[in-house]
C-alpha cells in the first residue's frame, strides 16, 4: 500500500480507538460532558488527516467501491 494511505489508516484507527475510550469513560461517569467534549476536540485535532492522506484514502474508497460493485 502507498505510504500516505497507511498513515491515514493508522491515524483513523488511533482516532477511533481514543474516541471509543472517551465515550466509554463518559458512559461510566468517569468524565463529565465538558471534559468529554474537550478530549474529543483534542483527539480530532491531533489525528486530523493531511490533504495527501485524505486524497489517498478517498482514492482507496473509490477503488474499493468499484471492485465490490462488479
mmCIF file of C-alpha atoms in Angstrom:
data_model
loop_
_atom_site.group_PDB
_atom_site.id
_atom_site.type_symbol
_atom_site.label_atom_id
_atom_site.label_comp_id
_atom_site.label_asym_id
_atom_site.label_seq_id
_atom_site.Cartn_x
_atom_site.Cartn_y
_atom_site.Cartn_z
ATOM 1 C CA UNK A 1 0.000 0.000 0.000
ATOM 2 C CA UNK A 2 1.003 3.558 -0.501
ATOM 3 C CA UNK A 3 2.738 5.223 2.440
ATOM 4 C CA UNK A 4 0.163 8.018 2.760
ATOM 5 C CA UNK A 5 -2.681 5.522 2.763
ATOM 6 C CA UNK A 6 -1.029 3.530 5.537
ATOM 7 C CA UNK A 7 -0.536 6.704 7.551
ATOM 8 C CA UNK A 8 -4.208 7.591 7.028
ATOM 9 C CA UNK A 9 -5.312 4.143 8.220
ATOM 10 C CA UNK A 10 -3.109 4.402 11.319
ATOM 11 C CA UNK A 11 -4.470 7.844 12.210
ATOM 12 C CA UNK A 12 -8.065 6.754 11.674
ATOM 13 C CA UNK A 13 -7.582 3.648 13.805
ATOM 14 C CA UNK A 14 -5.952 5.588 16.651
ATOM 15 C CA UNK A 15 -8.613 8.287 16.468
ATOM 16 C CA UNK A 16 -11.477 5.800 16.611
ATOM 17 C CA UNK A 17 -9.878 3.892 19.473
ATOM 18 C CA UNK A 18 -9.332 7.010 21.568
ATOM 19 C CA UNK A 19 -12.844 8.286 20.841
ATOM 20 C CA UNK A 20 -14.289 4.926 21.874
ATOM 21 C CA UNK A 21 -12.301 5.020 25.129
ATOM 22 C CA UNK A 22 -13.534 8.560 25.842
ATOM 23 C CA UNK A 23 -17.146 7.542 25.115
ATOM 24 C CA UNK A 24 -16.802 4.578 27.462
ATOM 25 C CA UNK A 25 -15.405 6.821 30.204
ATOM 26 C CA UNK A 26 -18.289 9.247 29.691
ATOM 27 C CA UNK A 27 -20.766 6.386 29.919
ATOM 28 C CA UNK A 28 -19.185 5.106 33.116
ATOM 29 C CA UNK A 29 -19.318 8.553 34.681
ATOM 30 C CA UNK A 30 -15.552 8.985 34.804
ATOM 31 C CA UNK A 31 -15.733 12.055 32.551
ATOM 32 C CA UNK A 32 -18.122 14.971 32.612
ATOM 33 C CA UNK A 33 -19.775 16.113 29.404
ATOM 34 C CA UNK A 34 -17.447 19.151 29.278
ATOM 35 C CA UNK A 35 -14.324 17.018 29.777
ATOM 36 C CA UNK A 36 -15.520 14.635 27.088
ATOM 37 C CA UNK A 37 -16.073 17.458 24.576
ATOM 38 C CA UNK A 38 -12.606 18.841 25.334
ATOM 39 C CA UNK A 39 -10.948 15.427 24.891
ATOM 40 C CA UNK A 40 -12.937 14.773 21.723
ATOM 41 C CA UNK A 41 -11.772 18.067 20.181
ATOM 42 C CA UNK A 42 -8.151 17.315 21.110
ATOM 43 C CA UNK A 43 -8.321 13.819 19.602
ATOM 44 C CA UNK A 44 -9.917 15.042 16.378
ATOM 45 C CA UNK A 45 -7.325 17.806 16.031
ATOM 46 C CA UNK A 46 -4.363 15.548 16.789
ATOM 47 C CA UNK A 47 -5.389 12.823 14.347
ATOM 48 C CA UNK A 48 -6.694 15.040 11.527
ATOM 49 C CA UNK A 49 -5.685 13.712 8.101
ATOM 50 C CA UNK A 50 -3.390 15.787 5.939
ATOM 51 C CA UNK A 51 -4.531 16.685 2.445
ATOM 52 C CA UNK A 52 -2.347 13.954 0.939
ATOM 53 C CA UNK A 53 -3.646 11.328 3.345
ATOM 54 C CA UNK A 54 -7.217 12.399 2.671
ATOM 55 C CA UNK A 55 -6.732 12.093 -1.083
ATOM 56 C CA UNK A 56 -5.104 8.674 -0.753
ATOM 57 C CA UNK A 57 -7.948 7.450 1.475
ATOM 58 C CA UNK A 58 -10.623 8.823 -0.875
ATOM 59 C CA UNK A 59 -8.946 7.115 -3.839
ATOM 60 C CA UNK A 60 -8.803 3.862 -1.870
ATOM 61 C CA UNK A 61 -12.519 4.083 -1.085
ATOM 62 C CA UNK A 62 -13.389 4.752 -4.733
ATOM 63 C CA UNK A 63 -11.262 1.834 -5.937
ATOM 64 C CA UNK A 64 -12.720 -0.450 -3.272
ATOM 65 C CA UNK A 65 -16.238 0.543 -4.305
ATOM 66 C CA UNK A 66 -15.566 -0.224 -7.962
ATOM 67 C CA UNK A 67 -14.254 -3.673 -7.136
ATOM 68 C CA UNK A 68 -17.130 -4.619 -4.870
ATOM 69 C CA UNK A 69 -19.802 -3.472 -7.339
ATOM 70 C CA UNK A 70 -18.599 -5.886 -10.040
#
